[in-house]
C-alpha angles and dihedrals in degrees: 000000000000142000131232087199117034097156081083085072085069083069085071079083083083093063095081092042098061086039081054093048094062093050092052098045107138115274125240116256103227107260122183115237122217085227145011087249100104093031105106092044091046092052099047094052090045083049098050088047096050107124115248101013142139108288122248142214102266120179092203098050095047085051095057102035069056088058103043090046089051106046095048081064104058086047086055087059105219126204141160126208120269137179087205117130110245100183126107092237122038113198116191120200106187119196105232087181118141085256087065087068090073115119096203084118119038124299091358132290100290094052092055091046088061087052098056098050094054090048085053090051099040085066102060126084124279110271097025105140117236122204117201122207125187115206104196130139082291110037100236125189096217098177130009134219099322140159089189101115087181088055086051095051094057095039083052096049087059095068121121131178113224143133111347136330129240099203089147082074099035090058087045085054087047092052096044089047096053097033090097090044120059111187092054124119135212116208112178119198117208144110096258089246087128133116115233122196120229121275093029118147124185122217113277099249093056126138136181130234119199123209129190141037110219144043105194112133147128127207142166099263095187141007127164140142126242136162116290129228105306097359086282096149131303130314132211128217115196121177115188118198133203109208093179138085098246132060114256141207121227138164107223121205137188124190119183118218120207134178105246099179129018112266087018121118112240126268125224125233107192106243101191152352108198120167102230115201095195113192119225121273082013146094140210115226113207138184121201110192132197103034117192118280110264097025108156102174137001128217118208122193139169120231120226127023147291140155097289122037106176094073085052096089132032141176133220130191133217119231112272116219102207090182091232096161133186111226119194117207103203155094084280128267112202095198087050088051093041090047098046090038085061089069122109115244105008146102124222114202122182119215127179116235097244091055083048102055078036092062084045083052085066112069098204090054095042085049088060099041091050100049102003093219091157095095080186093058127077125274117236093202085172139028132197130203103186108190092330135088128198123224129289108295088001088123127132123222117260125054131324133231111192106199118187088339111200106201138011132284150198087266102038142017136232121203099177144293134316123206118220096339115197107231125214145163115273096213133007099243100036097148090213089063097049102135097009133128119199098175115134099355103173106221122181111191133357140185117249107228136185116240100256111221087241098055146067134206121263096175134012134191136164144212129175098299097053095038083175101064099214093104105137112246096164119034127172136179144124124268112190103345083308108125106221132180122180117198098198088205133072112242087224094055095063150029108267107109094062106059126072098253091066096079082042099052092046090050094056095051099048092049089050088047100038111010084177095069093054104034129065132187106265107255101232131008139183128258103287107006126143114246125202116233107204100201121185108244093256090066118121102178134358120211132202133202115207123214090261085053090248100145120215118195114212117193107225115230093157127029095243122054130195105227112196120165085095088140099111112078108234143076120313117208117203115196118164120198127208122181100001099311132110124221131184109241097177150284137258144199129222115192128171106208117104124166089242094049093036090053094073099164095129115240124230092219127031111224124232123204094000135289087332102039129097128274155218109239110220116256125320136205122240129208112244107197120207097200092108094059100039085051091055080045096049081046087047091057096044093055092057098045084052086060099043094051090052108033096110089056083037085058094045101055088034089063096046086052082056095053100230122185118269091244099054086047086047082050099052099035092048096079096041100046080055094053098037078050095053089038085059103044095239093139105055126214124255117228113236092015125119118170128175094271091067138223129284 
């Protein structure tokens, strides 16, 4: 205990004075009594206010040395430190990260996180509101504004460490939520293994609350496949970390999985076993070559314990070749076939047109390239007519790309021809043009089309015979459920392929037309977050087994889905079905090690904005004063020296509200009418006389 004012102390002079004042109190003159009635009480009072005696019990005195020393010190000012909350509105913001699954403190880090919200909240005074904000990989209010304790325990008991933390928004959401309350104070729970982006500031009355004691702890930092020497199989590239101060042995296993049968989930064949001795602050990088044929995914793990088990294992994916394919129907263009060729995960095949109307001569092969119903064949996702047009019906599934069309279709229209026509955006944000510069594009000849009621200009131009500029030379849309695109120009007739925005255009197109050629399913995410399915534009449902073999059919409106119940570590397996067939779209990994999750050692700051950036400084004590309640105590005191000075009075009129009968009240004031008369001297004494009652 301390004091913020100890010169009160220096009021304790006052002690002696008030002690003084008892032994001097005036002395009784001697007085004769009528009787020996009132002697004993008489004597006893002379004898108490004798000068320099021994000092007696007073009740009194005893009551009013209580209220001096009291009230000096509530003027000192006394207080102890505290890590208790004092604001009128606590609001909590709890780190769910991976990290708060350690079990370096009982029973890990999110349960003592728990414990120490309700302790925060257990300090304040009855009827505070707590807020309660979960900062997870998505910020959640799990509970508003309430004074309910039994509502924050349960809101408290649903907490659950798993994938990142946003506590960049969560502490957005704090300060939003007390900037109409001063006095209201944030207090975030974590172990400071979070990522804060740069400009962040925190509310003022932020604290930070540390949890955890130890950051001891090994985890697969890295696993993935890749071609082996010589493309001989697959490799596997396994890197294992040590986070902690001290070296660390571990037993390291891979075990290979491979689809035996079609439909069958794969089966594992362990790899390796290999003892690891992995020195502190350090890793231990490791290849394991010639994998078994067939392998479609590996699964690492580290044998024994540690703080943290769910980096202990990890899961990596081979590349799935789903055999989508670009096919140009054409003469041959040889910058077409180089730029399409440049785009990651697809096949370009060129066919001439008469090989093309040939194959639709065959009914087996029109058959496929109408509906597509082989799963074993190849999947034209897009198709390309460059200059030149089948005949009437003679067009494949998937999507469609019209390049320097000569006559009209059953999708488009062409009215005639258009000289050096000067090509421009047709809006500024058109997202089919980013990066793109159309200035000067020399253009020799383009068809004139009629705007189709499915479509919409990309790009416009004009010549003499369009004054207004706005006729369409790139049109794209979509025409039940079939993604077109129509380019009015031949590629040879311009300039186009030799300039830089040429592989970008076709990109973007390709991307617009078959999202599914120029996207892949990302190789490894983290716990919860959202993957991108890039479907082709037959697709009718797309299906997705989770590590536990639980499938989820999802309808496809669009030819790319968000899938987002990633929460569950393990391989994911896409496959997507049309007409009746099944084909196999990717895999994917979700691990949940990450060098930011995986470093638990708990920081004393947590960081804001990055290494320059401001802090929050780690728990501080408060100071919590006792003077309020030593000053009720100093009134208290005087209240009851008040009563005891005055009871007999108190008693007195007590007994008249009563109503009680004259003689009772003749009874009672007798006595005390005789001893206020001899206090006061009222009967004089006679010289020379002694009676039984005695002299004083």
């Amino acid at each position: 205990m301390s004091f913020i004012a100890p010169l009160a102390f220096a009021l304790a002079a006052l002690l002696p004075v008030i002690i003084a004042l008892y032994f001097l109190k005036l002395r009784r003159e001697q007085r004769t009594v009528s009787s020996t009635y009132l002697w004993q009480e008489l004597v006893r009072d002379v004898a108490a206010n004798a000068p320099w005696q021994r000092l007696r019990v007073n009740l009194l005195l005893v009551l009013q040395v209580l209220f001096l020393i009291t009230l000096i010190l509530a003027l000192a000012r006394p207080f102890h430190w505290t890590h208790a909350s004092t604001g009128d509105h606590l609001i909590l913001v709890v780190d769910t990260s991976a990290s708060m699954a350690a079990t370096d403190v009982a029973p890990n880090r999110i349960g003592a996180a728990a414990d120490q919200a309700r302790r925060l909240a257990g300090s304040l005074p009855a009827g505070t509101p707590v807020t309660l904000i979960a900062a997870g990989d998505e910020v959640a209010v799990l509970l508003s504004s309430s004074a309910d304790r039994t509502q924050l325990d349960r809101a408290l008991g649903v907490l659950e460490p798993s994938g990142g933390a946003d506590l960049a928004t969560a502490l957005e959401l704090a300060a939003a939520i007390a900037a109409g309350e001063p006095n209201a104070e944030v207090a975030v729970l974590s172990d400071g293994g979070v990522s804060m982006p740069e400009h962040i500031t925190a509310p003022p009355a932020t604290r930070y609350v540390a949890v955890g004691a130890s950051g001891e702890n090994q985890a697969i930092s890295a696993l993935s496949l890749d071609p082996g020497a010589a493309g001989q199989g697959l490799a596997a590239f396994v890197r294992v970390t040590n986070y902690g101060q001290q070296e660390a042995a571990r037993r390291l296993t891979l075990t290979a999985y491979g689809v035996e049968e079609a439909g069958a989930a794969p089966s594992g064949a362990l790899v390796t076993a290999r003892d690891l001795t992995i020195p502190a602050g350090d890793g231990l990088a490791m290849t394991f070559a010639d994998l078994p044929a067939g392998t479609v995914y590996v699964e690492a793990r580290l044998a024994g314990e540690d703080l943290l088990a769910d980096d202990d294992q990890a899961w990596a994916v081979a590349p799935v070749v789903t055999g989508a394919q670009i096919q140009i129907v054409g003469p041959g263009n040889r910058f077409l076939e180089t730029a399409l060729s440049l785009l990651p995960g697809v096949e370009v095949t060129t066919i001439s047109l008469e090989d093309y109307e040939a194959a639709w001569a065959d009914p087996q092969a029109a058959e496929a390239q109408s509906a597509s119903e082989d799963p074993e064949a190849p999947i034209n996702w897009l198709t390309v007519f460059d200059t030149v047009l089948p005949e009437e019906g003679h067009y494949p599934a998937g999507a469609l790309l019209f390049i320097g069309p000569l006559h009209s279709t059953e999708f488009f229209s062409v009215t005639g021809v258009m000289e050096a026509p000067a090509a421009r955006p047709a809006s500024a944000n058109e997202p089919l043009l980013r990066f793109i510069d159309l200035r000067d594009l020399a253009i020799q000849q383009a068809a004139q089309l009629a705007l189709p009621k499915w479509g919409r200009a990309a790009i416009v131009g004009g010549s003499g015979q369009s004054s207004d500029g706005q006729a369409p030379l790139l049109v794209t849309g979509e025409d039940e459920g079939r993604r077109l695109a129509v380019l009015a120009f031949d590629l040879r007739g311009s300039d186009l392929p030799l300039r830089v925005a040429f592989p970008l255009l076709l990109a973007n197109l390709v991307d617009y037309l078959a999202p599914g050629t120029t996207g892949a399913l990302p190789e490894n995410v983290q716990p919860g977050q959202p993957v991108a399915l890039p479907l082709p534009p037959q697709a009718e449902v797309a299906v997705v087994r989770a590590p536990d073999g639980r499938e989820t059919r999802l309808p496809v409106s669009d030819t790319s889905l968000l899938y987002a119940n990633t929460n569950d570590a393990g391989v994911y397996q896409v496959d997507w079905e049309a007409e009746g067939a099944r084909w196999l779209l990717g895999r994917f990994a979700v691990n949940g090690s990450s060098p930011l999750e995986s470093n638990i050692a708990p920081r004393a700051e947590l960081a804001l904005g990055g290494s320059g950036g401001d802090s929050i400084a780690a728990e501080r004590p408060v100071r919590q004063e006792w003077w309020r309640w030593l000053a009720w105590g100093a009134l208290a005191l005087l209240a009851i020296e008040w009563l005891v000075q005055y009871r007999g009075a108190l008693v007195r009129l007590w007994e008249r509200i009563r109503g009680g009968g004259a003689q009772q009240e003749e009874r009672l004031s007798r006595p005390v009418r005789v001893r206020e008369a001899a206090l006061r001297g009222e009967e004089r004494h006679r010289p020379g006389r002694q009676g039984p009652s005695g002299v004083l």
